[in-house]
């Protein structure tokens, strides 16, 4: 299944996203929801994601996954990449497990009281980490 197919399937499964033939249409709706989250996005970009001509950058993918009630990993990579839906509490930490590939699972231990702003800073750090 391609990104576009997963995107379309998530739209179809969502009760809050209008179909292509009702009201504003799903692509306009999604573009509007992304704009409400302070992301600058054009209807053309959302249309390109939906058709498979492009895939969104990470900051758009994260917010898109929230709108679609799907994980960013599933949208980007499909069913073979999974993350634990429910973190396990160990002391004052929440352990999140993420299978990056079949032979590599990552466990991330985060404070249970991590704020959204701190989580965003951590995400930016991970995105800018050198892989060399």
PDB file of C-alpha atoms in Angstrom:
ATOM      1  CA  UNK A   1       0.000   0.000   0.000  1.00  0.00           C
ATOM      2  CA  UNK A   2       1.414   3.403  -0.964  1.00  0.00           C
ATOM      3  CA  UNK A   3       1.345   6.597   1.087  1.00  0.00           C
ATOM      4  CA  UNK A   4      -1.489   7.904  -1.098  1.00  0.00           C
ATOM      5  CA  UNK A   5      -3.501   4.715  -0.544  1.00  0.00           C
ATOM      6  CA  UNK A   6      -2.983   4.901   3.243  1.00  0.00           C
ATOM      7  CA  UNK A   7      -3.916   8.603   3.189  1.00  0.00           C
ATOM      8  CA  UNK A   8      -7.109   7.827   1.253  1.00  0.00           C
ATOM      9  CA  UNK A   9      -7.956   4.861   3.509  1.00  0.00           C
ATOM     10  CA  UNK A  10      -7.527   7.004   6.635  1.00  0.00           C
ATOM     11  CA  UNK A  11      -9.773   9.684   5.104  1.00  0.00           C
ATOM     12  CA  UNK A  12     -12.403   7.060   4.252  1.00  0.00           C
ATOM     13  CA  UNK A  13     -12.275   5.626   7.775  1.00  0.00           C
ATOM     14  CA  UNK A  14     -12.654   9.014   9.463  1.00  0.00           C
ATOM     15  CA  UNK A  15     -16.153  10.124  10.354  1.00  0.00           C
ATOM     16  CA  UNK A  16     -15.046  13.752  10.722  1.00  0.00           C
ATOM     17  CA  UNK A  17     -13.645  14.165   7.203  1.00  0.00           C
ATOM     18  CA  UNK A  18     -16.153  14.907   4.455  1.00  0.00           C
ATOM     19  CA  UNK A  19     -16.186  12.747   1.356  1.00  0.00           C
ATOM     20  CA  UNK A  20     -15.038  14.161  -1.980  1.00  0.00           C
ATOM     21  CA  UNK A  21     -18.634  14.867  -2.988  1.00  0.00           C
ATOM     22  CA  UNK A  22     -19.965  16.684   0.090  1.00  0.00           C
ATOM     23  CA  UNK A  23     -19.516  20.270   1.239  1.00  0.00           C
ATOM     24  CA  UNK A  24     -15.991  21.590   1.015  1.00  0.00           C
ATOM     25  CA  UNK A  25     -14.557  18.235   0.068  1.00  0.00           C
ATOM     26  CA  UNK A  26     -11.976  16.279   1.987  1.00  0.00           C
ATOM     27  CA  UNK A  27      -8.905  17.950   0.536  1.00  0.00           C
ATOM     28  CA  UNK A  28     -10.135  21.455   1.309  1.00  0.00           C
ATOM     29  CA  UNK A  29     -11.147  20.275   4.770  1.00  0.00           C
ATOM     30  CA  UNK A  30      -7.703  18.804   5.466  1.00  0.00           C
ATOM     31  CA  UNK A  31      -5.903  21.892   4.129  1.00  0.00           C
ATOM     32  CA  UNK A  32      -8.097  24.039   6.381  1.00  0.00           C
ATOM     33  CA  UNK A  33      -7.410  21.871   9.421  1.00  0.00           C
ATOM     34  CA  UNK A  34      -3.661  22.094   8.789  1.00  0.00           C
ATOM     35  CA  UNK A  35      -3.923  25.881   8.477  1.00  0.00           C
ATOM     36  CA  UNK A  36      -5.789  25.995  11.816  1.00  0.00           C
ATOM     37  CA  UNK A  37      -2.682  24.343  13.265  1.00  0.00           C
ATOM     38  CA  UNK A  38      -0.559  27.227  11.963  1.00  0.00           C
ATOM     39  CA  UNK A  39       0.879  25.300   9.018  1.00  0.00           C
ATOM     40  CA  UNK A  40       1.092  27.042   5.697  1.00  0.00           C
ATOM     41  CA  UNK A  41      -0.208  24.553   3.147  1.00  0.00           C
ATOM     42  CA  UNK A  42      -1.881  24.883  -0.217  1.00  0.00           C
ATOM     43  CA  UNK A  43      -4.784  22.855  -1.512  1.00  0.00           C
ATOM     44  CA  UNK A  44      -2.468  21.814  -4.351  1.00  0.00           C
ATOM     45  CA  UNK A  45      -0.004  20.288  -1.850  1.00  0.00           C
ATOM     46  CA  UNK A  46      -2.742  18.294  -0.116  1.00  0.00           C
ATOM     47  CA  UNK A  47      -3.998  17.172  -3.523  1.00  0.00           C
ATOM     48  CA  UNK A  48      -0.481  16.015  -4.474  1.00  0.00           C
ATOM     49  CA  UNK A  49      -0.240  13.988  -1.244  1.00  0.00           C
ATOM     50  CA  UNK A  50      -3.671  12.468  -1.880  1.00  0.00           C
ATOM     51  CA  UNK A  51      -2.810  11.517  -5.467  1.00  0.00           C
ATOM     52  CA  UNK A  52       0.617  10.124  -4.611  1.00  0.00           C
ATOM     53  CA  UNK A  53       2.542  12.770  -6.581  1.00  0.00           C
ATOM     54  CA  UNK A  54       4.277  13.860  -3.335  1.00  0.00           C
ATOM     55  CA  UNK A  55       4.514  13.031   0.352  1.00  0.00           C
ATOM     56  CA  UNK A  56       4.363  15.583   3.144  1.00  0.00           C
ATOM     57  CA  UNK A  57       7.363  16.728   5.146  1.00  0.00           C
ATOM     58  CA  UNK A  58       7.485  15.544   8.747  1.00  0.00           C
ATOM     59  CA  UNK A  59       5.877  18.609  10.352  1.00  0.00           C
ATOM     60  CA  UNK A  60       2.868  18.220   8.031  1.00  0.00           C
ATOM     61  CA  UNK A  61       2.797  14.441   8.425  1.00  0.00           C
ATOM     62  CA  UNK A  62       2.610  14.689  12.216  1.00  0.00           C
ATOM     63  CA  UNK A  63      -0.364  17.058  12.125  1.00  0.00           C
ATOM     64  CA  UNK A  64      -1.997  15.151   9.262  1.00  0.00           C
ATOM     65  CA  UNK A  65      -1.804  11.969  11.331  1.00  0.00           C
ATOM     66  CA  UNK A  66      -3.608  13.724  14.193  1.00  0.00           C
ATOM     67  CA  UNK A  67      -6.366  14.887  11.856  1.00  0.00           C
ATOM     68  CA  UNK A  68      -6.701  11.385  10.385  1.00  0.00           C
ATOM     69  CA  UNK A  69      -6.392   9.607  13.749  1.00  0.00           C
ATOM     70  CA  UNK A  70      -3.495   7.504  12.466  1.00  0.00           C
ATOM     71  CA  UNK A  71       0.146   7.250  13.455  1.00  0.00           C
ATOM     72  CA  UNK A  72       2.707   9.167  11.397  1.00  0.00           C
ATOM     73  CA  UNK A  73       4.665   5.923  11.026  1.00  0.00           C
ATOM     74  CA  UNK A  74       1.701   4.080   9.538  1.00  0.00           C
ATOM     75  CA  UNK A  75       0.930   6.902   7.119  1.00  0.00           C
ATOM     76  CA  UNK A  76       4.543   7.155   5.969  1.00  0.00           C
ATOM     77  CA  UNK A  77       5.627   3.504   5.940  1.00  0.00           C
ATOM     78  CA  UNK A  78       2.586   1.258   6.308  1.00  0.00           C
ATOM     79  CA  UNK A  79       1.637  -1.690   8.467  1.00  0.00           C
ATOM     80  CA  UNK A  80       5.136  -3.189   8.757  1.00  0.00           C
ATOM     81  CA  UNK A  81       6.281  -0.254  10.887  1.00  0.00           C
ATOM     82  CA  UNK A  82       4.524  -0.188  14.231  1.00  0.00           C
ATOM     83  CA  UNK A  83       4.726   1.758  17.429  1.00  0.00           C
ATOM     84  CA  UNK A  84       3.172   0.913  20.750  1.00  0.00           C
ATOM     85  CA  UNK A  85      -0.154   2.675  21.069  1.00  0.00           C
ATOM     86  CA  UNK A  86      -0.057   2.626  24.847  1.00  0.00           C
ATOM     87  CA  UNK A  87       3.186   3.565  26.579  1.00  0.00           C
ATOM     88  CA  UNK A  88       4.193   1.512  29.612  1.00  0.00           C
ATOM     89  CA  UNK A  89       4.756   3.429  32.840  1.00  0.00           C
ATOM     90  CA  UNK A  90       7.997   2.532  34.624  1.00  0.00           C
ATOM     91  CA  UNK A  91       8.477   4.682  37.720  1.00  0.00           C
ATOM     92  CA  UNK A  92       8.060   8.296  36.635  1.00  0.00           C
ATOM     93  CA  UNK A  93       8.805   7.435  33.002  1.00  0.00           C
ATOM     94  CA  UNK A  94       6.649   6.378  30.086  1.00  0.00           C
ATOM     95  CA  UNK A  95       8.302   3.871  27.777  1.00  0.00           C
ATOM     96  CA  UNK A  96       7.329   4.098  24.121  1.00  0.00           C
ATOM     97  CA  UNK A  97       8.357   1.279  21.780  1.00  0.00           C
ATOM     98  CA  UNK A  98       8.847   1.851  18.086  1.00  0.00           C
ATOM     99  CA  UNK A  99       9.770  -0.755  15.469  1.00  0.00           C
ATOM    100  CA  UNK A 100      11.860   1.118  12.938  1.00  0.00           C
ATOM    101  CA  UNK A 101      12.473  -1.967  10.806  1.00  0.00           C
ATOM    102  CA  UNK A 102      12.005  -5.704  11.364  1.00  0.00           C
ATOM    103  CA  UNK A 103      15.395  -6.092  13.071  1.00  0.00           C
ATOM    104  CA  UNK A 104      15.389  -2.808  15.034  1.00  0.00           C
ATOM    105  CA  UNK A 105      13.047  -1.786  17.840  1.00  0.00           C
ATOM    106  CA  UNK A 106      13.683   1.450  19.714  1.00  0.00           C
ATOM    107  CA  UNK A 107      12.489   2.131  23.248  1.00  0.00           C
ATOM    108  CA  UNK A 108      12.181   5.744  24.243  1.00  0.00           C
ATOM    109  CA  UNK A 109      11.754   6.560  27.941  1.00  0.00           C
ATOM    110  CA  UNK A 110      10.221   9.968  28.557  1.00  0.00           C
ATOM    111  CA  UNK A 111       9.069  11.729  31.727  1.00  0.00           C
ATOM    112  CA  UNK A 112       5.393  11.134  32.394  1.00  0.00           C
ATOM    113  CA  UNK A 113       4.925  14.892  32.828  1.00  0.00           C
ATOM    114  CA  UNK A 114       6.537  15.868  29.499  1.00  0.00           C
ATOM    115  CA  UNK A 115       4.777  18.918  28.107  1.00  0.00           C
ATOM    116  CA  UNK A 116       3.683  19.295  24.490  1.00  0.00           C
ATOM    117  CA  UNK A 117       6.232  22.075  24.031  1.00  0.00           C
ATOM    118  CA  UNK A 118       9.023  19.816  25.362  1.00  0.00           C
ATOM    119  CA  UNK A 119       7.878  17.013  23.059  1.00  0.00           C
ATOM    120  CA  UNK A 120       8.032  19.399  20.099  1.00  0.00           C
ATOM    121  CA  UNK A 121      11.588  20.413  21.075  1.00  0.00           C
ATOM    122  CA  UNK A 122      12.561  16.750  21.301  1.00  0.00           C
ATOM    123  CA  UNK A 123      11.059  16.054  17.871  1.00  0.00           C
ATOM    124  CA  UNK A 124      13.025  18.967  16.369  1.00  0.00           C
ATOM    125  CA  UNK A 125      16.193  17.637  17.999  1.00  0.00           C
ATOM    126  CA  UNK A 126      15.650  14.191  16.500  1.00  0.00           C
ATOM    127  CA  UNK A 127      14.926  15.682  13.048  1.00  0.00           C
ATOM    128  CA  UNK A 128      18.166  17.667  13.124  1.00  0.00           C
ATOM    129  CA  UNK A 129      20.391  14.936  14.551  1.00  0.00           C
ATOM    130  CA  UNK A 130      23.321  14.124  12.291  1.00  0.00           C
ATOM    131  CA  UNK A 131      23.313  10.558  11.024  1.00  0.00           C
ATOM    132  CA  UNK A 132      26.957  10.581   9.936  1.00  0.00           C
TER     133      UNK A 132
END
